PDB file of C-alpha atoms in Angstrom:
ATOM      1  CA  UNK A  13     -12.826 -22.556  -3.570  1.00  0.00           C
ATOM      2  CA  UNK A  14     -10.141 -21.572  -6.045  1.00  0.00           C
ATOM      3  CA  UNK A  15      -9.510 -17.893  -6.597  1.00  0.00           C
ATOM      4  CA  UNK A  16      -9.717 -16.699 -10.161  1.00  0.00           C
ATOM      5  CA  UNK A  17      -7.400 -14.167 -11.732  1.00  0.00           C
ATOM      6  CA  UNK A  18     -10.252 -11.644 -11.639  1.00  0.00           C
ATOM      7  CA  UNK A  19     -10.702 -12.273  -7.891  1.00  0.00           C
ATOM      8  CA  UNK A  20      -6.999 -11.627  -7.323  1.00  0.00           C
ATOM      9  CA  UNK A  21      -7.112  -8.452  -9.420  1.00  0.00           C
ATOM     10  CA  UNK A  22     -10.142  -7.221  -7.506  1.00  0.00           C
ATOM     11  CA  UNK A  23      -8.518  -7.944  -4.143  1.00  0.00           C
ATOM     12  CA  UNK A  24      -5.294  -6.283  -5.267  1.00  0.00           C
ATOM     13  CA  UNK A  25      -7.189  -3.165  -6.302  1.00  0.00           C
ATOM     14  CA  UNK A  26      -9.052  -3.109  -2.974  1.00  0.00           C
ATOM     15  CA  UNK A  27      -5.741  -3.343  -1.102  1.00  0.00           C
ATOM     16  CA  UNK A  28      -4.289  -0.563  -3.256  1.00  0.00           C
ATOM     17  CA  UNK A  29      -7.280   1.644  -2.460  1.00  0.00           C
ATOM     18  CA  UNK A  30      -6.980   0.929   1.281  1.00  0.00           C
ATOM     19  CA  UNK A  31      -3.277   1.759   1.196  1.00  0.00           C
ATOM     20  CA  UNK A  32      -3.943   5.006  -0.670  1.00  0.00           C
ATOM     21  CA  UNK A  33      -6.648   5.939   1.828  1.00  0.00           C
ATOM     22  CA  UNK A  34      -4.346   5.168   4.785  1.00  0.00           C
ATOM     23  CA  UNK A  35      -1.538   7.253   3.254  1.00  0.00           C
ATOM     24  CA  UNK A  36      -3.895  10.187   2.694  1.00  0.00           C
ATOM     25  CA  UNK A  37      -5.236   9.907   6.258  1.00  0.00           C
ATOM     26  CA  UNK A  38      -1.629  10.102   7.503  1.00  0.00           C
ATOM     27  CA  UNK A  39      -1.104  13.343   5.576  1.00  0.00           C
ATOM     28  CA  UNK A  40       1.006  11.678   2.910  1.00  0.00           C
ATOM     29  CA  UNK A  41       0.613  11.719  -0.858  1.00  0.00           C
ATOM     30  CA  UNK A  42      -1.427   8.920  -2.419  1.00  0.00           C
ATOM     31  CA  UNK A  43       1.698   7.164  -3.721  1.00  0.00           C
ATOM     32  CA  UNK A  44       5.014   6.630  -1.917  1.00  0.00           C
ATOM     33  CA  UNK A  45       8.031   8.380  -3.413  1.00  0.00           C
ATOM     34  CA  UNK A  46      10.007   6.723  -6.183  1.00  0.00           C
ATOM     35  CA  UNK A  47      13.297   5.044  -5.374  1.00  0.00           C
ATOM     36  CA  UNK A  48      16.111   7.386  -6.321  1.00  0.00           C
ATOM     37  CA  UNK A  49      19.532   6.285  -5.046  1.00  0.00           C
ATOM     38  CA  UNK A  50      21.543   5.486  -8.215  1.00  0.00           C
ATOM     39  CA  UNK A  51      23.079   2.042  -8.651  1.00  0.00           C
ATOM     40  CA  UNK A  52      26.795   2.835  -8.320  1.00  0.00           C
ATOM     41  CA  UNK A  53      26.160   4.746  -5.091  1.00  0.00           C
ATOM     42  CA  UNK A  54      23.797   2.002  -3.902  1.00  0.00           C
ATOM     43  CA  UNK A  55      26.389  -0.699  -4.457  1.00  0.00           C
ATOM     44  CA  UNK A  56      29.018   1.283  -2.552  1.00  0.00           C
ATOM     45  CA  UNK A  57      26.562   1.818   0.315  1.00  0.00           C
ATOM     46  CA  UNK A  58      25.758  -1.907   0.330  1.00  0.00           C
ATOM     47  CA  UNK A  59      29.492  -2.598   0.608  1.00  0.00           C
ATOM     48  CA  UNK A  60      29.602  -0.289   3.621  1.00  0.00           C
ATOM     49  CA  UNK A  61      26.914  -2.438   5.242  1.00  0.00           C
ATOM     50  CA  UNK A  62      28.858  -5.694   4.730  1.00  0.00           C
ATOM     51  CA  UNK A  63      30.659  -5.454   8.122  1.00  0.00           C
ATOM     52  CA  UNK A  64      27.215  -5.654   9.734  1.00  0.00           C
ATOM     53  CA  UNK A  65      26.831  -9.270   8.567  1.00  0.00           C
ATOM     54  CA  UNK A  66      29.232 -10.808  11.135  1.00  0.00           C
ATOM     55  CA  UNK A  67      27.593  -8.709  13.849  1.00  0.00           C
ATOM     56  CA  UNK A  68      24.184 -10.082  12.859  1.00  0.00           C
ATOM     57  CA  UNK A  69      25.540 -13.638  12.671  1.00  0.00           C
ATOM     58  CA  UNK A  70      27.141 -13.398  16.118  1.00  0.00           C
ATOM     59  CA  UNK A  71      23.916 -11.942  17.540  1.00  0.00           C
ATOM     60  CA  UNK A  72      21.888 -14.771  15.981  1.00  0.00           C
ATOM     61  CA  UNK A  73      24.329 -17.288  17.487  1.00  0.00           C
ATOM     62  CA  UNK A  74      23.760 -15.843  20.954  1.00  0.00           C
ATOM     63  CA  UNK A  75      19.990 -15.987  20.428  1.00  0.00           C
ATOM     64  CA  UNK A  76      20.343 -19.595  19.194  1.00  0.00           C
ATOM     65  CA  UNK A  77      21.900 -20.443  22.568  1.00  0.00           C
ATOM     66  CA  UNK A  78      18.647 -19.220  24.125  1.00  0.00           C
ATOM     67  CA  UNK A  79      20.148 -16.032  25.553  1.00  0.00           C
ATOM     68  CA  UNK A  80      18.602 -12.627  25.075  1.00  0.00           C
ATOM     69  CA  UNK A  81      21.173  -9.874  25.441  1.00  0.00           C
ATOM     70  CA  UNK A  82      21.025  -6.110  25.234  1.00  0.00           C
ATOM     71  CA  UNK A  83      23.022  -4.539  22.418  1.00  0.00           C
ATOM     72  CA  UNK A  84      24.569  -1.068  22.521  1.00  0.00           C
ATOM     73  CA  UNK A  85      22.734   0.309  19.502  1.00  0.00           C
ATOM     74  CA  UNK A  86      24.789   3.524  19.549  1.00  0.00           C
ATOM     75  CA  UNK A  87      27.594   1.491  17.978  1.00  0.00           C
ATOM     76  CA  UNK A  88      25.322   0.569  15.061  1.00  0.00           C
ATOM     77  CA  UNK A  89      24.084   4.065  14.179  1.00  0.00           C
ATOM     78  CA  UNK A  90      26.073   4.293  10.934  1.00  0.00           C
ATOM     79  CA  UNK A  91      24.640   0.975   9.727  1.00  0.00           C
ATOM     80  CA  UNK A  92      21.115   2.142  10.494  1.00  0.00           C
ATOM     81  CA  UNK A  93      21.683   5.463   8.750  1.00  0.00           C
ATOM     82  CA  UNK A  94      23.236   3.857   5.665  1.00  0.00           C
ATOM     83  CA  UNK A  95      20.455   1.267   5.407  1.00  0.00           C
ATOM     84  CA  UNK A  96      17.863   4.015   5.772  1.00  0.00           C
ATOM     85  CA  UNK A  97      19.141   5.759   2.642  1.00  0.00           C
ATOM     86  CA  UNK A  98      19.899   2.543   0.777  1.00  0.00           C
ATOM     87  CA  UNK A  99      16.341   1.288   1.082  1.00  0.00           C
ATOM     88  CA  UNK A 100      15.533   3.966  -1.520  1.00  0.00           C
ATOM     89  CA  UNK A 101      17.885   2.358  -4.059  1.00  0.00           C
ATOM     90  CA  UNK A 102      16.696   2.009  -7.631  1.00  0.00           C
ATOM     91  CA  UNK A 103      18.124  -1.517  -7.526  1.00  0.00           C
ATOM     92  CA  UNK A 104      16.290  -4.535  -6.172  1.00  0.00           C
ATOM     93  CA  UNK A 105      19.284  -6.345  -4.660  1.00  0.00           C
ATOM     94  CA  UNK A 106      20.665  -3.280  -2.883  1.00  0.00           C
ATOM     95  CA  UNK A 107      17.226  -2.267  -1.609  1.00  0.00           C
ATOM     96  CA  UNK A 108      16.631  -5.804  -0.374  1.00  0.00           C
ATOM     97  CA  UNK A 109      19.997  -5.807   1.384  1.00  0.00           C
ATOM     98  CA  UNK A 110      19.118  -2.552   3.155  1.00  0.00           C
ATOM     99  CA  UNK A 111      15.720  -3.961   4.103  1.00  0.00           C
ATOM    100  CA  UNK A 112      17.297  -6.991   5.754  1.00  0.00           C
ATOM    101  CA  UNK A 113      19.765  -4.823   7.717  1.00  0.00           C
ATOM    102  CA  UNK A 114      16.856  -2.632   8.850  1.00  0.00           C
ATOM    103  CA  UNK A 115      14.864  -5.708   9.832  1.00  0.00           C
ATOM    104  CA  UNK A 116      17.684  -7.085  11.989  1.00  0.00           C
ATOM    105  CA  UNK A 117      18.245  -3.701  13.643  1.00  0.00           C
ATOM    106  CA  UNK A 118      14.516  -3.435  14.449  1.00  0.00           C
ATOM    107  CA  UNK A 119      14.638  -6.925  15.958  1.00  0.00           C
ATOM    108  CA  UNK A 120      17.588  -5.904  18.118  1.00  0.00           C
ATOM    109  CA  UNK A 121      15.613  -2.820  19.182  1.00  0.00           C
ATOM    110  CA  UNK A 122      12.651  -5.003  20.173  1.00  0.00           C
ATOM    111  CA  UNK A 123      14.807  -7.351  22.226  1.00  0.00           C
ATOM    112  CA  UNK A 124      16.543  -4.388  23.899  1.00  0.00           C
ATOM    113  CA  UNK A 125      13.180  -2.819  24.696  1.00  0.00           C
ATOM    114  CA  UNK A 126      11.852  -6.047  26.220  1.00  0.00           C
ATOM    115  CA  UNK A 127      14.978  -6.419  28.361  1.00  0.00           C
ATOM    116  CA  UNK A 128      14.906  -2.778  29.487  1.00  0.00           C
ATOM    117  CA  UNK A 129      11.220  -2.959  30.410  1.00  0.00           C
ATOM    118  CA  UNK A 130      11.650  -6.286  32.206  1.00  0.00           C
ATOM    119  CA  UNK A 131       9.210  -7.893  29.771  1.00  0.00           C
ATOM    120  CA  UNK A 132      11.453 -10.627  28.361  1.00  0.00           C
ATOM    121  CA  UNK A 133       8.594 -13.136  28.325  1.00  0.00           C
ATOM    122  CA  UNK A 134       7.050 -11.075  25.488  1.00  0.00           C
ATOM    123  CA  UNK A 135       9.936 -12.172  23.247  1.00  0.00           C
ATOM    124  CA  UNK A 136       9.592 -15.562  21.589  1.00  0.00           C
ATOM    125  CA  UNK A 137      13.189 -16.720  21.038  1.00  0.00           C
ATOM    126  CA  UNK A 138      12.252 -19.093  18.199  1.00  0.00           C
ATOM    127  CA  UNK A 139      10.476 -16.318  16.328  1.00  0.00           C
ATOM    128  CA  UNK A 140      13.420 -13.953  16.778  1.00  0.00           C
ATOM    129  CA  UNK A 141      15.807 -16.613  15.566  1.00  0.00           C
ATOM    130  CA  UNK A 142      13.695 -17.413  12.494  1.00  0.00           C
ATOM    131  CA  UNK A 143      13.566 -13.749  11.532  1.00  0.00           C
ATOM    132  CA  UNK A 144      17.308 -13.319  12.036  1.00  0.00           C
ATOM    133  CA  UNK A 145      18.103 -16.499  10.100  1.00  0.00           C
ATOM    134  CA  UNK A 146      15.885 -15.462   7.181  1.00  0.00           C
ATOM    135  CA  UNK A 147      17.299 -11.929   7.081  1.00  0.00           C
ATOM    136  CA  UNK A 148      20.915 -13.088   7.227  1.00  0.00           C
ATOM    137  CA  UNK A 149      20.263 -15.708   4.562  1.00  0.00           C
ATOM    138  CA  UNK A 150      18.738 -13.056   2.293  1.00  0.00           C
ATOM    139  CA  UNK A 151      21.667 -10.696   2.878  1.00  0.00           C
ATOM    140  CA  UNK A 152      24.220 -13.386   2.083  1.00  0.00           C
ATOM    141  CA  UNK A 153      22.269 -14.889  -0.803  1.00  0.00           C
ATOM    142  CA  UNK A 154      22.086 -11.746  -2.911  1.00  0.00           C
ATOM    143  CA  UNK A 155      24.913  -9.854  -4.550  1.00  0.00           C
ATOM    144  CA  UNK A 156      24.280  -6.105  -4.871  1.00  0.00           C
ATOM    145  CA  UNK A 157      26.349  -5.925  -8.086  1.00  0.00           C
ATOM    146  CA  UNK A 158      23.619  -7.976  -9.782  1.00  0.00           C
ATOM    147  CA  UNK A 159      21.530  -4.793  -9.811  1.00  0.00           C
ATOM    148  CA  UNK A 160      23.793  -3.565 -12.609  1.00  0.00           C
ATOM    149  CA  UNK A 161      22.384  -6.161 -15.020  1.00  0.00           C
ATOM    150  CA  UNK A 162      19.465  -5.141 -17.191  1.00  0.00           C
ATOM    151  CA  UNK A 163      18.044  -8.023 -19.224  1.00  0.00           C
ATOM    152  CA  UNK A 164      16.092  -5.693 -21.523  1.00  0.00           C
ATOM    153  CA  UNK A 165      19.176  -4.311 -23.257  1.00  0.00           C
ATOM    154  CA  UNK A 166      21.330  -6.156 -25.759  1.00  0.00           C
ATOM    155  CA  UNK A 167      24.572  -6.085 -23.753  1.00  0.00           C
ATOM    156  CA  UNK A 168      25.988  -9.186 -22.107  1.00  0.00           C
ATOM    157  CA  UNK A 169      25.832  -9.667 -18.354  1.00  0.00           C
ATOM    158  CA  UNK A 170      29.623  -9.563 -18.032  1.00  0.00           C
ATOM    159  CA  UNK A 171      29.907  -6.335 -20.040  1.00  0.00           C
ATOM    160  CA  UNK A 172      27.191  -4.649 -17.964  1.00  0.00           C
ATOM    161  CA  UNK A 173      28.864  -5.727 -14.721  1.00  0.00           C
ATOM    162  CA  UNK A 174      32.260  -4.562 -15.991  1.00  0.00           C
ATOM    163  CA  UNK A 175      30.834  -1.128 -16.856  1.00  0.00           C
ATOM    164  CA  UNK A 176      29.136  -0.863 -13.465  1.00  0.00           C
ATOM    165  CA  UNK A 177      32.296  -1.895 -11.638  1.00  0.00           C
ATOM    166  CA  UNK A 178      34.278   0.742 -13.560  1.00  0.00           C
ATOM    167  CA  UNK A 179      31.821   3.450 -12.472  1.00  0.00           C
ATOM    168  CA  UNK A 180      31.917   2.204  -8.881  1.00  0.00           C
ATOM    169  CA  UNK A 181      35.720   2.296  -8.889  1.00  0.00           C
ATOM    170  CA  UNK A 182      35.653   5.791 -10.396  1.00  0.00           C
ATOM    171  CA  UNK A 183      33.384   6.993  -7.600  1.00  0.00           C
ATOM    172  CA  UNK A 184      35.539   5.338  -4.957  1.00  0.00           C
ATOM    173  CA  UNK A 185      38.674   6.950  -6.414  1.00  0.00           C
ATOM    174  CA  UNK A 186      37.074  10.390  -6.798  1.00  0.00           C
ATOM    175  CA  UNK A 187      36.180  11.249  -3.216  1.00  0.00           C
ATOM    176  CA  UNK A 188      34.779  14.620  -4.234  1.00  0.00           C
ATOM    177  CA  UNK A 189      32.395  13.096  -6.802  1.00  0.00           C
ATOM    178  CA  UNK A 190      31.333  10.410  -4.335  1.00  0.00           C
ATOM    179  CA  UNK A 191      30.660  12.926  -1.554  1.00  0.00           C
ATOM    180  CA  UNK A 192      28.702  15.155  -3.950  1.00  0.00           C
ATOM    181  CA  UNK A 193      26.516  12.236  -5.012  1.00  0.00           C
ATOM    182  CA  UNK A 194      26.022  11.064  -1.423  1.00  0.00           C
ATOM    183  CA  UNK A 195      25.184  14.594  -0.225  1.00  0.00           C
ATOM    184  CA  UNK A 196      22.672  15.026  -3.058  1.00  0.00           C
ATOM    185  CA  UNK A 197      21.028  11.690  -2.192  1.00  0.00           C
ATOM    186  CA  UNK A 198      20.737  12.635   1.483  1.00  0.00           C
ATOM    187  CA  UNK A 199      19.355  16.072   0.589  1.00  0.00           C
ATOM    188  CA  UNK A 200      16.664  14.470  -1.568  1.00  0.00           C
ATOM    189  CA  UNK A 201      15.924  11.895   1.122  1.00  0.00           C
ATOM    190  CA  UNK A 202      15.345  14.665   3.671  1.00  0.00           C
ATOM    191  CA  UNK A 203      12.707  16.226   1.394  1.00  0.00           C
ATOM    192  CA  UNK A 204      10.739  12.985   0.991  1.00  0.00           C
ATOM    193  CA  UNK A 205      11.305  10.968   4.184  1.00  0.00           C
ATOM    194  CA  UNK A 206       7.899  11.968   5.576  1.00  0.00           C
ATOM    195  CA  UNK A 207       6.334  10.342   2.510  1.00  0.00           C
ATOM    196  CA  UNK A 208       8.064   6.970   2.887  1.00  0.00           C
TER     197      UNK A 208
END
């Protein structure tokens, strides 16, 4: 039986209601907080996550050889922290990038946990590898600067990117302005993290 558009709308509304109910039962507001990390800051944070890519690729290569290894996650704390804030980016590409970094870190956590508990048989290597491959492919296939393009305004793609890059460079050059913006973003995050 083929689903009609009305069936899909009805199911979507039912899912929305269930999600709202679950959020309220967890002591959260009915709706999750709005994304708030501005684009220039988001793009800089995404750049700070770039060195995680070769780590993820090397890890995936080890898994592809059929070996499960424990990773010292204390060395990846800054990546986790940066991705945590970046997932609240107002941009799609930068938020997606953060989501993929978070996903890989969670997978590493799961493998570490299985190794530490002596429950390695609970880990399906093929599944882990598929998830890592997909996440890495998504990270490498999207350019965070593309968030700077807004198709609804009458300014060319190249001009919008040029303006965004100028603001990014300004923030990078003005350490005080960058730190103020980053501190403000973290302060806001701390007030809403229980709602995410």
